[in-house]
Amino acid sequence: MIQLVNEIQTQANVVYVLGAEQNTLEFPNVEWLSTFVEEFLKSKKESDFVKMSNQYFFFVKENADLEKMRLAGYAIRTQLDVKADNLTVVGSTDAALALTEGIALSNYQFLKYFKDAAEKSYALKQIQLKGAFDAKIISDLNHTIKAVYWARTMVNEPVSFLTAEQLAKEIELLGQEAHFDVKVLDKAKIEDLKMGGLIAVNKGSIDPPTFTIMEYKPANAINSKPVVLVGKGVVYDTGGLSLKPTPSSMDLMKSDMGGAACMAGTIYAAALNKMNVHIIGLIPATDNRPGGNAYTPGDVITMYDGTTVEVLNTDAEGRMILGDAIAYANQYEPELIIDAATLTGAALMVAGDRASCLMGNASDEVLAALVKSGFAVHERLALLPFWDDYKEQVKSSIADLKNIGGRNAGTITAGKFLEHFAKYPYVHIDIAGPAFTEAPQNYKGHGGTGTGIRTLVHFLANYKGL
């Protein structure tokens, strides 16, 4: 991760962020290097590097656009040798910090299943930062990056390892480390609670479901009622009897628990950072398979709160398990309910992989704060209309609701379906677009991205209560 230092080690690989403070930077006393820097500053290049023996010197022009600095950090990671075991960033500006963040996020690898993992593994384990930064800022950033790493790993793990029960165990380990409470409800308890949506989706699987409850409650919490975070935990989605095609669809569906990874990772970071916000997390988890007793199109399911749902497509399973979890959240009388889910393919039609889709009935101030946080960390949120007109599309002729709303506005109608279960201010974030990459994509990596964590950590760090 990132370590604050006061000196540059001899033979260190160094990144110099050149801007207003560049005259105070300590360059090696090498004449040709000084000439190189002078020519670079006169050029139109935003960054450049030179290698002297086994030592790298990177130079990056300061940019007020912090995302460009993060991307410059990614470029440095790609240029740095795999076996380079040290790197020091020199600079004291927000730009230097963003660049360092970009390097750290780019340093993630998922190599568990490679035979030659040791050869592929980056030797760089710690990035040194020589600059005038508050230690708390660096500590908080490290914890957030650590949470993103964890979420990426969870999304990258196949269902052959990450069953619903295993996901619950992984979250329990987070609780033990960061000192927040974790309670896991097993299949028998889920059935006792009559969580009909979660039970129905699980019927086609031989693996049992879980319902994980997390609680982080600091003594100095600013909110008298909690913020509840709900994450979709479909550890693998075949589509059930409404079977998905395989290429670029079912083959990617280990990622369908990205919402669960996001919310558990957010609480993990909040606890490590000792935020003063009371947070509860709810993770309904199962796989969705077409086993012998799978739920079917045409079924009518009674949800946890008694709502009846006509199932028209078993591949609209995420809203079934989230509906139960959101209804369960009402017992806490929360200030705010936020869910995150890889919920609809329609979200990619709206915003592609460039943004998540945001909607809800929470106040304009809450929605604006989330949008602001998304821009701050470049996990952008596209705010969609959430008018009550859309409710008509999820009304059933034989039950209270139906689980699909038709071709038009599919992302919004999925949100309106979920809103039905929330009795308190509610926000829905569809992260289907940016949650998983099929090819390497800058510092977000290849595979699970951990999207949403940095946004929600920023939002909660600035949260003032309602």
Coordinates of C-alpha atoms in Angstrom, one line a residue:
M1 CA 0.0 0.0 0.0
I2 CA 1.1 3.6 0.5
Q3 CA 3.7 4.7 3.1
L4 CA 4.7 8.2 4.0
V5 CA 8.4 8.8 4.0
N6 CA 10.8 11.7 4.7
E7 CA 13.7 10.5 2.4
I8 CA 14.2 8.9 -0.9
Q9 CA 16.1 5.6 -0.6
T10 CA 19.3 5.2 -2.6
Q11 CA 18.7 3.4 -5.9
A12 CA 14.9 3.9 -5.5
N13 CA 12.6 4.2 -8.5
V14 CA 11.2 7.7 -8.3
V15 CA 8.2 9.5 -9.6
Y16 CA 8.4 13.3 -9.7
V17 CA 5.2 15.3 -9.9
L18 CA 6.1 18.5 -11.6
G19 CA 4.1 21.6 -10.9
A20 CA 4.0 24.7 -8.7
E21 CA 6.4 23.1 -6.2
Q22 CA 8.8 21.5 -8.6
N23 CA 11.6 23.9 -7.7
T24 CA 11.7 22.4 -4.2
L25 CA 12.1 18.8 -5.5
E26 CA 15.3 16.9 -5.0
F27 CA 16.6 15.6 -8.3
P28 CA 19.7 13.3 -8.5
N29 CA 22.8 15.3 -9.2
V30 CA 23.2 14.0 -12.7
E31 CA 23.7 16.6 -15.5
W32 CA 22.1 14.7 -18.3
L33 CA 19.0 14.1 -16.1
S34 CA 18.6 17.8 -15.5
T35 CA 18.7 18.3 -19.2
F36 CA 16.1 15.6 -19.7
V37 CA 13.8 17.3 -17.2
E38 CA 14.2 20.7 -18.8
E39 CA 13.4 19.3 -22.3
F40 CA 10.4 17.4 -20.9
L41 CA 9.0 20.5 -19.3
K42 CA 9.2 22.4 -22.6
S43 CA 7.5 19.5 -24.5
K44 CA 3.8 18.8 -24.9
K45 CA 4.2 15.5 -23.2
E46 CA 2.2 15.0 -20.0
S47 CA 4.6 12.3 -18.7
D48 CA 7.9 10.6 -19.5
F49 CA 10.4 8.3 -18.0
V50 CA 14.1 7.4 -18.3
K51 CA 15.8 4.3 -17.0
M52 CA 19.4 4.6 -15.7
S53 CA 20.9 1.2 -15.0
N54 CA 18.2 -0.5 -13.0
Q55 CA 16.7 2.7 -11.7
Y56 CA 13.6 4.3 -13.1
F57 CA 12.9 8.1 -13.1
F58 CA 9.3 9.1 -14.0
F59 CA 8.2 12.6 -14.5
V60 CA 4.6 13.7 -14.6
K61 CA 3.2 17.2 -15.1
E62 CA 0.7 18.2 -12.5
N63 CA -2.9 18.3 -13.7
A64 CA -5.9 19.7 -11.9
D65 CA -7.9 16.8 -13.3
L66 CA -7.3 14.2 -10.7
E67 CA -8.6 11.4 -12.9
K68 CA -5.8 12.1 -15.4
M69 CA -3.3 11.8 -12.5
R70 CA -4.8 8.4 -11.6
L71 CA -4.5 7.3 -15.2
A72 CA -0.9 8.5 -15.2
G73 CA -0.3 6.3 -12.1
Y74 CA -1.7 3.4 -14.1
A75 CA 0.7 4.2 -17.0
I76 CA 3.6 4.1 -14.5
R77 CA 2.6 0.7 -13.2
T78 CA 2.5 -0.7 -16.8
Q79 CA 6.0 0.8 -17.5
L80 CA 7.6 -0.4 -14.3
D81 CA 9.2 -3.8 -14.4
V82 CA 7.3 -6.7 -12.8
K83 CA 10.2 -7.3 -10.5
A84 CA 10.8 -3.7 -9.4
D85 CA 10.2 -3.8 -5.6
N86 CA 10.2 -0.1 -4.8
L87 CA 8.7 3.1 -6.0
T88 CA 8.7 6.6 -4.4
V89 CA 6.4 9.3 -5.4
V90 CA 7.6 12.9 -4.7
G91 CA 5.0 15.6 -4.3
S92 CA 2.7 17.2 -1.8
T93 CA -0.3 18.2 -3.9
D94 CA -3.7 16.5 -4.5
A95 CA -2.4 15.6 -7.9
A96 CA 0.5 13.7 -6.4
L97 CA -1.9 11.9 -4.1
A98 CA -4.2 11.0 -6.9
L99 CA -1.3 9.6 -9.0
T100 CA -0.2 7.5 -6.0
E101 CA -3.7 6.2 -5.6
G102 CA -3.8 5.3 -9.3
I103 CA -0.5 3.3 -8.9
A104 CA -1.9 1.5 -5.9
L105 CA -5.1 0.6 -7.5
S106 CA -3.2 -0.6 -10.6
N107 CA -1.0 -2.9 -8.5
Y108 CA -3.8 -5.3 -7.8
Q109 CA -3.5 -8.8 -9.3
F110 CA -5.7 -11.9 -9.1
L111 CA -3.2 -14.8 -9.6
K112 CA -4.7 -17.5 -7.3
Y113 CA -5.3 -20.0 -10.1
F114 CA -2.1 -19.5 -12.2
K115 CA 0.5 -22.3 -12.0
D116 CA 3.3 -19.7 -12.5
A117 CA 1.8 -17.1 -10.1
A118 CA 5.1 -16.3 -8.5
E119 CA 6.6 -15.3 -11.8
K120 CA 3.7 -13.1 -12.7
S121 CA 3.4 -11.4 -9.3
Y122 CA 4.4 -7.8 -8.9
A123 CA 7.4 -7.4 -6.6
L124 CA 6.1 -4.0 -5.6
K125 CA 4.2 -4.3 -2.3
Q126 CA 4.5 -0.8 -0.9
I127 CA 4.5 2.6 -2.6
Q128 CA 6.4 5.3 -0.7
L129 CA 5.1 8.9 -0.8
K130 CA 7.4 11.7 0.1
G131 CA 5.2 14.7 0.7
A132 CA 3.4 16.8 3.3
F133 CA 0.3 14.8 3.9
D134 CA -1.7 14.1 7.0
A135 CA -1.1 10.5 8.1
K136 CA -4.9 10.0 8.6
I137 CA -5.5 10.8 4.9
I138 CA -3.0 8.2 3.9
S139 CA -4.3 5.6 6.4
D140 CA -7.9 6.1 5.2
L141 CA -6.9 5.9 1.6
N142 CA -5.0 2.6 2.3
H143 CA -8.0 1.1 4.0
T144 CA -10.3 2.1 1.1
I145 CA -7.9 0.6 -1.4
K146 CA -7.6 -2.6 0.7
A147 CA -11.4 -2.8 0.6
V148 CA -11.4 -2.4 -3.2
Y149 CA -8.8 -5.2 -3.4
W150 CA -11.0 -7.5 -1.3
A151 CA -14.1 -6.8 -3.4
R152 CA -12.2 -7.4 -6.6
T153 CA -11.0 -10.7 -5.3
M154 CA -14.5 -11.7 -4.3
V155 CA -15.9 -10.9 -7.7
N156 CA -13.0 -12.7 -9.5
E157 CA -13.5 -15.9 -7.5
P158 CA -15.5 -18.6 -9.3
V159 CA -18.5 -20.2 -7.7
S160 CA -16.5 -23.4 -7.4
F161 CA -15.0 -21.6 -4.5
L162 CA -17.3 -18.7 -3.6
T163 CA -20.6 -20.2 -2.7
A164 CA -23.1 -18.2 -0.7
E165 CA -21.8 -19.9 2.5
Q166 CA -18.2 -19.1 1.6
L167 CA -19.1 -15.4 0.9
A168 CA -20.6 -15.2 4.3
K169 CA -17.4 -16.7 5.8
E170 CA -15.3 -14.1 4.0
I171 CA -17.4 -11.3 5.4
E172 CA -17.1 -12.8 8.9
L173 CA -13.3 -12.5 8.5
L174 CA -13.7 -8.8 7.6
G175 CA -15.7 -8.3 10.7
Q176 CA -13.1 -10.0 12.9
E177 CA -10.4 -7.8 11.4
A178 CA -12.2 -4.5 11.4
H179 CA -14.2 -5.0 14.6
F180 CA -17.8 -4.8 13.3
D181 CA -20.5 -7.3 14.0
V182 CA -21.5 -10.0 11.5
K183 CA -24.4 -12.5 11.9
V184 CA -25.1 -15.1 9.3
L185 CA -28.6 -16.5 8.9
D186 CA -28.6 -20.1 7.5
K187 CA -31.2 -21.7 5.2
A188 CA -33.4 -22.9 8.1
K189 CA -33.6 -19.3 9.6
I190 CA -34.3 -17.8 6.2
E191 CA -37.2 -20.3 5.8
D192 CA -38.4 -19.4 9.3
L193 CA -38.4 -15.7 8.3
K194 CA -40.4 -16.6 5.2
M195 CA -38.0 -14.8 2.9
G196 CA -39.9 -16.0 -0.2
G197 CA -37.8 -14.3 -2.8
L198 CA -34.5 -15.6 -1.6
I199 CA -35.9 -19.1 -1.0
A200 CA -37.4 -19.2 -4.5
V201 CA -34.2 -18.2 -6.3
N202 CA -32.3 -20.8 -4.3
K203 CA -34.7 -23.7 -5.1
G204 CA -32.8 -24.7 -8.2
S205 CA -29.4 -25.0 -6.3
I206 CA -27.9 -27.7 -4.2
D207 CA -26.0 -25.1 -2.2
P208 CA -27.9 -23.3 0.6
P209 CA -28.5 -19.6 0.7
T210 CA -27.3 -17.2 3.4
F211 CA -28.4 -13.9 4.7
T212 CA -25.6 -11.9 6.2
I213 CA -26.2 -9.0 8.6
M214 CA -23.3 -6.6 9.3
E215 CA -23.4 -3.8 11.8
Y216 CA -20.8 -1.1 12.4
K217 CA -21.9 1.2 15.3
P218 CA -19.3 3.6 16.7
A219 CA -19.9 5.2 20.0
N220 CA -19.7 8.7 18.4
A221 CA -22.2 8.0 15.6
I222 CA -23.7 11.2 14.2
N223 CA -26.9 9.4 13.1
S224 CA -29.5 8.2 15.6
K225 CA -30.9 5.8 13.0
P226 CA -28.7 3.7 10.8
V227 CA -27.8 3.9 7.2
V228 CA -28.6 0.5 5.7
L229 CA -26.6 -0.8 2.8
V230 CA -28.0 -3.7 0.9
G231 CA -25.9 -5.7 -1.7
K232 CA -27.1 -8.3 -4.2
G233 CA -25.2 -11.5 -3.5
V234 CA -26.0 -13.8 -6.5
V235 CA -22.7 -15.7 -6.5
Y236 CA -23.5 -17.2 -9.9
D237 CA -26.4 -16.6 -12.2
T238 CA -27.3 -19.1 -15.0
G239 CA -30.6 -17.3 -15.4
G240 CA -32.4 -20.3 -13.9
L241 CA -35.0 -21.8 -16.2
S242 CA -34.9 -18.5 -18.2
L243 CA -31.4 -19.6 -19.2
K244 CA -28.8 -17.1 -20.2
P245 CA -26.6 -17.6 -23.3
T246 CA -23.0 -18.4 -22.5
P247 CA -20.7 -16.0 -24.4
S248 CA -20.3 -12.6 -22.8
S249 CA -23.3 -13.5 -20.5
M250 CA -23.4 -16.6 -18.3
D251 CA -19.6 -16.9 -18.6
L252 CA -19.3 -13.6 -16.7
M253 CA -21.9 -14.3 -14.0
K254 CA -19.5 -15.0 -11.2
S255 CA -19.6 -11.2 -11.1
D256 CA -23.3 -11.1 -10.1
M257 CA -22.4 -10.6 -6.5
G258 CA -20.6 -7.3 -7.2
G259 CA -23.2 -5.4 -5.2
A260 CA -22.5 -7.6 -2.1
A261 CA -18.8 -7.1 -2.5
C262 CA -19.4 -3.4 -2.8
M263 CA -21.4 -3.1 0.3
A264 CA -19.4 -5.4 2.5
G265 CA -16.2 -3.7 1.3
T266 CA -17.7 -0.3 2.1
I267 CA -18.5 -1.3 5.7
Y268 CA -15.0 -2.8 6.0
A269 CA -13.4 0.5 5.0
A270 CA -15.8 2.5 7.2
A271 CA -14.9 0.4 10.2
L272 CA -11.1 0.5 9.5
N273 CA -11.3 4.3 9.0
K274 CA -13.3 4.6 12.3
M275 CA -16.0 6.7 10.6
N276 CA -18.6 8.2 12.9
V277 CA -21.6 6.8 11.0
H278 CA -23.8 3.9 12.2
I279 CA -24.1 1.5 9.3
I280 CA -26.0 -1.8 8.8
G281 CA -25.3 -4.1 5.9
L282 CA -27.6 -6.8 4.5
I283 CA -26.4 -9.4 2.0
P284 CA -28.9 -11.9 0.7
A285 CA -26.8 -14.6 -1.1
T286 CA -27.5 -17.6 -3.3
D287 CA -26.7 -18.9 -6.8
N288 CA -29.5 -19.1 -9.4
R289 CA -29.6 -22.4 -11.2
P290 CA -32.1 -24.5 -13.2
G291 CA -32.1 -27.5 -10.8
G292 CA -34.9 -30.0 -10.5
N293 CA -37.1 -27.9 -8.2
A294 CA -36.2 -24.5 -9.7
Y295 CA -38.7 -21.7 -9.5
T296 CA -40.5 -21.2 -12.8
P297 CA -42.0 -18.5 -15.0
G298 CA -45.6 -18.3 -13.9
D299 CA -44.9 -18.9 -10.2
V300 CA -46.4 -16.5 -7.6
I301 CA -44.0 -15.9 -4.7
T302 CA -44.9 -14.4 -1.3
M303 CA -42.1 -12.2 -0.2
Y304 CA -40.8 -11.5 3.4
D305 CA -43.2 -8.6 3.8
G306 CA -46.2 -10.5 2.4
T307 CA -46.1 -8.9 -1.1
T308 CA -46.9 -11.4 -3.8
V309 CA -44.8 -11.4 -7.0
E310 CA -45.7 -13.0 -10.3
V311 CA -42.5 -14.5 -11.8
L312 CA -42.3 -13.9 -15.5
N313 CA -38.6 -14.4 -15.9
T314 CA -36.3 -16.3 -13.5
D315 CA -33.4 -14.3 -14.7
A316 CA -34.8 -11.3 -12.9
E317 CA -33.7 -12.9 -9.7
G318 CA -31.7 -10.1 -8.2
R319 CA -34.8 -8.1 -7.4
M320 CA -36.4 -11.1 -5.8
I321 CA -33.6 -11.5 -3.2
L322 CA -33.1 -7.7 -2.8
G323 CA -36.9 -7.2 -2.2
D324 CA -36.7 -9.5 0.9
A325 CA -33.6 -7.7 2.2
I326 CA -35.0 -4.2 1.7
A327 CA -38.2 -5.2 3.5
Y328 CA -36.0 -6.6 6.3
A329 CA -34.2 -3.3 6.5
N330 CA -37.4 -1.5 7.5
Q331 CA -37.2 -2.9 11.0
Y332 CA -34.2 -0.7 11.7
E333 CA -36.3 2.5 10.9
P334 CA -33.2 3.7 8.9
E335 CA -32.4 7.2 7.9
L336 CA -31.6 5.9 4.5
I337 CA -31.5 2.6 2.6
I338 CA -29.0 2.2 -0.3
D339 CA -28.7 -0.9 -2.4
A340 CA -26.1 -1.7 -5.0
A341 CA -26.6 -4.5 -7.5
T342 CA -25.5 -5.8 -10.9
L343 CA -29.2 -5.8 -11.6
T344 CA -30.0 -5.1 -15.3
G345 CA -28.4 -5.5 -18.7
A346 CA -30.5 -2.4 -19.5
A347 CA -28.1 -0.3 -17.4
L348 CA -25.4 -0.9 -20.0
M349 CA -27.8 0.4 -22.6
V350 CA -28.2 3.6 -20.5
A351 CA -24.6 4.4 -19.5
G352 CA -22.4 1.6 -20.9
D353 CA -19.5 0.7 -18.6
R354 CA -18.7 4.4 -17.9
A355 CA -21.1 4.9 -15.1
S356 CA -23.5 3.3 -12.7
C357 CA -27.2 4.2 -12.8
L358 CA -28.6 6.1 -9.8
M359 CA -32.2 6.5 -8.8
G360 CA -34.4 6.7 -5.7
N361 CA -36.9 8.6 -3.6
A362 CA -34.4 10.0 -1.1
S363 CA -34.0 13.7 -1.0
D364 CA -32.4 15.7 -3.8
E365 CA -29.6 16.6 -1.3
V366 CA -28.8 12.9 -0.8
L367 CA -28.9 12.1 -4.5
A368 CA -26.7 15.2 -5.3
A369 CA -24.2 14.2 -2.6
L370 CA -23.9 10.7 -4.1
V371 CA -23.4 12.1 -7.6
K372 CA -20.7 14.5 -6.2
S373 CA -18.9 11.6 -4.5
G374 CA -19.0 9.6 -7.7
F375 CA -17.4 12.5 -9.6
A376 CA -14.8 13.0 -6.8
V377 CA -13.4 9.5 -7.2
H378 CA -14.4 9.1 -10.9
E379 CA -17.0 6.4 -10.3
R380 CA -19.6 8.4 -12.0
L381 CA -23.3 8.0 -11.4
A382 CA -26.0 8.7 -14.0
L383 CA -29.1 10.0 -12.2
L384 CA -32.2 8.6 -13.8
P385 CA -35.9 9.7 -13.5
F386 CA -37.8 7.8 -10.9
W387 CA -41.4 9.0 -11.5
D388 CA -44.3 7.0 -10.2
D389 CA -45.5 6.4 -13.7
Y390 CA -43.0 3.6 -14.0
K391 CA -44.8 1.6 -11.2
E392 CA -47.5 0.7 -13.8
Q393 CA -45.0 -1.4 -15.6
V394 CA -44.4 -3.8 -12.7
K395 CA -48.1 -4.3 -11.8
S396 CA -49.4 -7.8 -12.3
S397 CA -52.9 -8.9 -13.2
I398 CA -52.8 -11.8 -10.7
A399 CA -50.5 -10.6 -7.9
D400 CA -49.2 -7.4 -6.3
L401 CA -46.2 -7.1 -8.6
K402 CA -44.5 -8.9 -11.5
N403 CA -40.8 -9.3 -11.6
I404 CA -40.1 -7.7 -15.0
G405 CA -41.5 -4.5 -16.4
G406 CA -41.1 -4.9 -20.1
R407 CA -38.6 -3.7 -22.7
N408 CA -38.7 0.0 -22.0
A409 CA -36.9 1.7 -19.1
G410 CA -35.9 -1.7 -17.7
T411 CA -33.3 -0.3 -15.3
I412 CA -35.8 2.2 -13.8
T413 CA -38.7 -0.3 -13.5
A414 CA -36.3 -2.7 -11.7
G415 CA -35.7 0.2 -9.3
K416 CA -39.4 0.9 -8.9
F417 CA -40.0 -2.8 -8.1
L418 CA -37.5 -2.6 -5.3
E419 CA -38.8 0.8 -4.0
H420 CA -42.1 -1.0 -3.2
F421 CA -40.3 -2.8 -0.3
A422 CA -38.7 0.3 1.2
K423 CA -40.7 2.2 3.8
Y424 CA -37.9 4.7 4.4
P425 CA -35.8 7.0 2.1
Y426 CA -34.4 4.8 -0.6
V427 CA -31.6 4.8 -3.2
H428 CA -30.9 2.2 -5.8
I429 CA -27.5 2.0 -7.6
D430 CA -27.3 -0.4 -10.6
I431 CA -23.6 -1.1 -11.1
A432 CA -24.0 -3.7 -13.9
G433 CA -22.0 -1.6 -16.3
P434 CA -18.7 -0.9 -14.5
A435 CA -18.6 -3.8 -12.0
F436 CA -16.7 -6.1 -14.2
T437 CA -14.3 -5.7 -17.2
E438 CA -13.7 -8.3 -19.9
A439 CA -10.4 -6.8 -20.8
P440 CA -7.8 -4.8 -18.8
Q441 CA -9.1 -1.3 -18.2
N442 CA -6.6 1.2 -16.7
Y443 CA -6.4 1.1 -12.9
K444 CA -9.8 -0.6 -12.6
G445 CA -8.1 -3.8 -13.6
H446 CA -9.3 -6.9 -15.4
G447 CA -12.3 -8.6 -14.0
G448 CA -13.8 -7.3 -10.8
T449 CA -13.4 -3.6 -10.3
G450 CA -14.7 -3.0 -6.8
T451 CA -16.8 -0.2 -8.2
G452 CA -19.0 1.7 -5.7
I453 CA -16.8 1.4 -2.7
R454 CA -14.7 4.5 -3.2
T455 CA -17.9 6.5 -4.0
L456 CA -19.7 5.3 -0.9
V457 CA -16.7 5.7 1.4
H458 CA -16.5 9.3 0.2
F459 CA -20.2 9.8 0.6
L460 CA -20.2 8.4 4.2
A461 CA -17.1 10.3 5.2
N462 CA -19.0 13.5 4.4
Y463 CA -22.3 12.3 5.7
K464 CA -24.0 14.7 8.2
G465 CA -27.1 12.6 8.9
L466 CA -30.7 13.4 7.8

